[in-house]
Short mmCIF file of C-alpha atoms in Angstrom, two decimals:
data_model
loop_
_atom_site.label_atom_id
_atom_site.label_comp_id
_atom_site.label_asym_id
_atom_site.label_seq_id
_atom_site.Cartn_x
_atom_site.Cartn_y
_atom_site.Cartn_z
CA MET A 73 142.51 112.41 82.58
CA LYS A 74 142.57 109.17 84.53
CA LYS A 75 141.66 111.07 87.70
CA ILE A 76 138.63 112.65 85.90
CA LEU A 77 137.43 109.32 84.56
CA PHE A 78 137.83 107.78 88.00
CA HIS A 79 135.57 110.44 89.61
CA LEU A 80 133.00 110.08 86.80
CA PHE A 81 132.99 106.27 87.43
CA LEU A 82 132.42 106.90 91.24
CA MET A 83 129.55 109.30 90.51
CA LEU A 84 127.91 106.71 88.17
CA PHE A 85 128.46 103.98 90.71
CA TRP A 86 126.78 106.00 93.50
CA ALA A 87 123.82 106.93 91.31
CA LEU A 88 123.15 103.29 90.32
CA THR A 89 123.81 101.64 93.65
CA ILE A 90 122.88 104.04 96.39
CA PRO A 91 119.09 104.47 96.79
CA GLY A 92 118.09 107.99 96.15
CA TYR A 93 121.53 109.28 95.31
CA ALA A 94 120.34 110.50 91.88
CA GLY A 95 116.91 111.54 93.21
CA GLN A 96 117.20 113.22 96.59
CA HIS A 97 115.34 116.38 95.54
CA PRO A 98 113.77 118.30 98.45
CA ASP A 99 111.22 119.84 96.14
CA ARG A 100 109.84 116.69 94.44
CA VAL A 101 106.98 114.35 95.08
CA THR A 102 107.66 110.80 94.02
CA GLN A 103 104.71 108.51 93.48
CA ILE A 104 104.63 104.73 93.12
CA SER A 105 101.94 103.68 90.60
CA THR A 106 98.64 105.53 90.23
CA LEU A 107 95.44 105.78 92.27
CA ASN A 108 93.38 104.42 89.35
CA ALA A 109 95.61 101.34 89.32
CA LEU A 110 94.99 100.85 93.03
CA LEU A 111 91.25 101.29 92.56
CA ALA A 112 91.39 98.60 89.82
CA GLY A 113 92.92 96.14 92.26
CA ILE A 114 96.63 96.19 91.32
CA TYR A 115 97.99 95.46 94.68
CA ASP A 116 101.30 93.69 93.90
CA GLY A 117 104.26 95.79 95.08
CA HIS A 118 106.92 96.57 92.46
CA VAL A 119 109.04 98.75 94.67
CA THR A 120 110.52 97.71 97.98
CA ILE A 121 110.70 99.88 101.16
CA HIS A 122 114.42 99.94 100.75
CA GLN A 123 114.06 101.55 97.29
CA LEU A 124 111.26 103.83 98.58
CA LYS A 125 113.60 105.36 101.12
CA GLY A 126 115.79 106.50 98.23
CA TYR A 127 112.99 108.77 97.12
CA GLY A 128 111.94 110.32 100.47
CA ASN A 129 111.75 110.31 104.16
CA PHE A 130 108.12 111.27 104.51
CA GLY A 131 104.80 110.11 102.99
CA LEU A 132 102.07 107.57 102.94
CA GLY A 133 100.89 104.55 100.89
CA THR A 134 100.02 100.89 101.34
CA PHE A 135 101.75 97.51 101.16
CA ASN A 136 101.72 94.26 99.16
CA GLY A 137 98.11 92.93 98.88
CA LEU A 138 96.75 96.21 100.27
CA ASP A 139 97.98 95.07 103.69
CA GLY A 140 97.20 98.14 105.76
CA GLU A 141 98.12 101.84 105.71
CA MET A 142 101.55 103.32 105.48
CA VAL A 143 102.83 106.14 107.60
CA PHE A 144 106.30 107.27 106.49
CA VAL A 145 107.80 109.81 108.88
CA ASP A 146 111.41 110.86 109.93
CA GLY A 147 112.73 108.17 107.59
CA HIS A 148 110.85 105.31 109.25
CA VAL A 149 108.06 103.41 107.44
CA TYR A 150 105.26 102.10 109.75
CA GLN A 151 102.48 99.66 108.69
CA VAL A 152 99.11 99.97 110.37
CA PRO A 153 97.37 96.64 109.50
CA TYR A 154 93.71 95.64 109.83
CA ASN A 155 94.16 94.91 113.55
CA GLY A 156 95.20 98.46 114.26
CA HIS A 157 98.57 97.55 115.76
CA PRO A 158 101.45 99.27 113.85
CA LEU A 159 104.73 97.51 113.04
CA GLU A 160 107.85 98.54 111.18
CA PRO A 161 108.11 96.09 108.23
CA SER A 162 111.39 94.93 106.71
CA ASP A 163 113.04 96.86 103.90
CA SER A 164 112.27 93.97 101.45
CA THR A 165 108.49 94.53 101.78
CA GLY A 166 106.82 95.41 98.47
CA ILE A 167 104.96 98.67 97.86
CA PRO A 168 102.17 98.83 95.24
CA PHE A 169 101.33 102.55 95.91
CA ALA A 170 102.94 105.29 97.79
CA VAL A 171 103.52 109.09 97.70
CA VAL A 172 106.76 110.32 99.26
CA THR A 173 109.12 113.31 99.48
CA PHE A 174 112.08 114.60 101.38
CA PHE A 175 110.24 116.82 103.82
CA ASN A 176 111.60 120.38 104.05
CA THR A 177 109.55 122.85 106.11
CA ASP A 178 108.63 126.03 104.19
CA LYS A 179 106.01 127.37 106.65
CA THR A 180 105.01 126.70 110.20
CA PHE A 181 101.72 127.42 111.87
CA THR A 182 100.33 126.87 115.39
CA LEU A 183 96.82 125.33 115.20
CA THR A 184 94.09 126.53 117.63
CA PRO A 185 92.55 124.11 120.12
CA GLY A 186 89.49 122.37 118.69
CA MET A 187 90.55 122.65 115.04
CA ASP A 188 89.24 119.65 113.04
CA TYR A 189 89.65 118.34 109.48
CA PRO A 190 87.17 120.81 107.85
CA GLY A 191 88.63 123.63 109.93
CA LEU A 192 92.16 122.82 108.68
CA LYS A 193 90.98 123.14 105.13
CA THR A 194 89.40 126.53 105.87
CA PHE A 195 92.45 127.72 107.73
CA LEU A 196 94.92 126.82 105.00
CA LYS A 197 92.89 127.93 102.00
CA PRO A 198 93.89 131.61 102.09
CA LEU A 199 97.45 130.75 103.10
CA LEU A 200 98.40 128.53 100.17
CA PRO A 201 99.48 130.62 97.17
CA THR A 202 98.08 128.30 94.56
CA ARG A 203 96.03 125.11 94.21
CA ASN A 204 98.11 123.85 91.27
CA ILE A 205 101.15 122.53 93.09
CA PHE A 206 101.66 119.92 95.80
CA TYR A 207 101.98 120.61 99.54
CA ALA A 208 103.32 118.05 102.08
CA VAL A 209 101.82 118.63 105.47
CA LYS A 210 102.87 117.39 108.94
CA ILE A 211 100.83 118.03 112.07
CA THR A 212 102.62 117.16 115.35
CA GLY A 213 101.13 117.52 118.83
CA LEU A 214 98.30 116.48 121.06
CA PHE A 215 94.93 115.58 119.61
CA LYS A 216 91.67 115.33 121.47
CA SER A 217 90.69 112.64 119.02
CA VAL A 218 91.76 111.00 115.77
CA THR A 219 89.51 108.59 113.76
CA THR A 220 91.40 106.35 111.46
CA ARG A 221 90.85 103.24 109.36
CA SER A 222 92.67 100.34 107.84
CA VAL A 223 91.90 97.48 105.54
CA LYS A 224 92.47 93.78 105.30
CA ARG A 225 95.25 92.12 103.25
CA GLN A 226 93.82 90.94 100.05
CA HIS A 227 94.52 87.77 98.04
CA ARG A 228 94.11 86.89 94.35
CA PRO A 229 91.85 87.40 92.56
CA PHE A 230 92.11 90.94 94.00
CA PRO A 231 88.78 92.78 94.35
CA PRO A 232 88.53 96.52 93.48
CA LEU A 233 89.29 98.97 96.26
CA LYS A 234 85.69 100.11 96.54
CA ASP A 235 84.76 96.63 97.65
CA VAL A 236 87.67 96.24 100.09
CA VAL A 237 86.84 99.42 102.08
CA LYS A 238 83.29 98.06 102.72
CA ASP A 239 85.00 95.87 105.36
CA GLU A 240 87.40 98.42 106.77
CA ALA A 241 88.36 98.62 110.46
CA ILE A 242 87.61 101.95 112.18
CA PHE A 243 89.67 103.11 115.18
CA HIS A 244 88.58 105.95 117.52
CA ILE A 245 91.71 107.24 119.28
CA LYS A 246 91.27 109.62 122.18
CA ASP A 247 93.69 112.09 123.89
CA VAL A 248 96.61 110.99 121.84
CA GLU A 249 100.03 112.51 120.97
CA GLY A 250 101.30 111.83 117.56
CA THR A 251 101.88 112.96 113.96
CA ILE A 252 99.59 113.38 110.93
CA VAL A 253 101.44 113.17 107.60
CA GLY A 254 100.08 113.71 104.10
CA PHE A 255 99.62 115.74 101.04
CA ILE A 256 97.41 118.35 99.54
CA SER A 257 97.34 117.62 95.81
CA PRO A 258 96.16 119.77 92.91
CA PRO A 259 92.76 119.21 91.17
CA TRP A 260 94.43 118.13 87.90
CA ILE A 261 95.91 115.09 89.57
CA GLN A 262 92.52 113.29 89.42
CA GLY A 263 93.06 109.65 88.57
CA ILE A 264 96.76 109.76 89.29
CA ASN A 265 96.43 110.64 92.95
CA VAL A 266 93.90 111.93 95.46
CA PRO A 267 92.91 115.51 94.61
CA GLY A 268 92.93 117.65 97.74
CA TYR A 269 93.80 116.25 101.22
CA HIS A 270 95.14 112.76 101.94
CA LEU A 271 96.29 112.14 105.55
CA HIS A 272 97.63 109.27 107.63
CA PHE A 273 98.40 109.15 111.38
CA ILE A 274 100.82 107.46 113.77
CA ASN A 275 100.83 108.05 117.51
CA LYS A 276 104.00 108.84 119.54
CA GLN A 277 104.13 105.33 121.08
CA LYS A 278 103.82 103.74 117.58
CA ASN A 279 100.88 101.57 118.65
CA ALA A 280 97.99 103.25 116.88
CA GLY A 281 97.38 104.91 113.59
CA GLY A 282 95.87 104.56 110.07
CA HIS A 283 94.22 106.57 107.28
CA VAL A 284 92.74 109.70 108.85
CA LEU A 285 88.98 110.17 108.60
CA LYS A 286 88.58 112.77 111.33
CA PHE A 287 90.58 114.64 113.94
CA GLN A 288 90.38 117.35 116.48
CA VAL A 289 93.40 119.25 117.77
CA GLU A 290 94.19 119.94 121.43
CA HIS A 291 97.46 121.79 120.66
CA ALA A 292 99.65 121.10 117.56
CA VAL A 293 102.06 122.56 115.11
CA LEU A 294 101.48 122.39 111.32
CA GLU A 295 104.48 122.34 108.97
CA VAL A 296 103.92 122.84 105.21
CA ASP A 297 106.36 121.97 102.42
CA SER A 298 105.54 123.46 98.95
CA ILE A 299 106.48 121.13 96.17
CA SER A 300 106.53 121.80 92.45
CA GLU A 301 107.94 118.59 90.93
CA LEU A 302 106.31 115.21 90.37
CA SER A 303 107.90 111.85 89.41
CA ILE A 304 105.89 108.71 88.85
CA LEU A 305 107.18 105.17 88.88
CA LEU A 306 104.77 102.88 87.00
CA PRO A 307 104.52 99.18 87.57
CA HIS A 308 106.12 96.71 85.17
CA ASN A 309 103.70 93.84 85.34
CA PRO A 310 100.88 92.25 83.23
CA ASP A 311 98.13 93.40 85.56
CA PHE A 312 98.98 97.01 85.08
CA TYR A 313 99.65 96.65 81.34
CA LYS A 314 96.23 95.10 80.80
CA ALA A 315 94.18 97.31 83.12
CA ASP A 316 91.64 99.80 81.70
CA LEU A 317 92.59 102.98 83.50
CA ALA A 318 91.02 105.47 81.07
CA HIS A 319 87.74 106.12 82.92
CA SER A 320 87.22 108.82 85.56
CA GLN A 321 86.52 107.45 89.00
CA ALA A 322 86.05 110.71 90.86
CA ALA A 323 82.97 109.50 92.73
CA THR A 324 84.69 106.27 93.74
CA ILE A 325 87.69 108.14 94.98
CA ARG A 326 85.50 110.41 97.13
CA ASN A 327 83.79 107.39 98.56
CA VAL A 328 87.01 105.44 99.21
CA GLU A 329 88.88 108.36 100.83
CA ARG A 330 85.91 110.17 102.44
#
């Protein structure tokens, strides 16, 4: 009996103290906050990178104060700030919004030279069995071009996201080897996340990247992970509690993500 209790104690200890021990599900998307909250200017991180790594090894998001774009790949979190020079922030850095998973390849495709963002959507449409679940996507290879963006760190009083992106920095990256990471989310996720495609990029040298606006493939491999579970961690702060998040912002989302 004592031996059984001891093992139960160890299991509880691991679940409470080791990030992700209780949540390392290969078929789950874990989201930090909601997109509507980010649109409303709720930019204070309530989860740290250390905690985020307990929920995945792959994904995207942003940082405290909307300080640049996150690229989470192979267990490493990279920050692409407004100046376009990526860095690997400390595990204590706060995260106000992120979407992560433990990436597990279900399907692999070789992309044809010249394929671009619209071409990828056309290519995948007949290959995905349903629009109503999530797909994590990773594209690794050589790109003729990738156009990305990042935004400035914001300070209180925080402006809404639609105003922040008016002053975004655009980067035109040519003949680059690297990785695109992201998600294809179902239409019903409107307001919680970005319906459809949301992609971020980091190059092999880890000195360029950002939120993907356009790309064109030279030669690359696409990996797809089908995911049917969703977990959302909501902020515990006055800004979130008081925010009016009831209204549809579909047009704003399209403009911000474009």
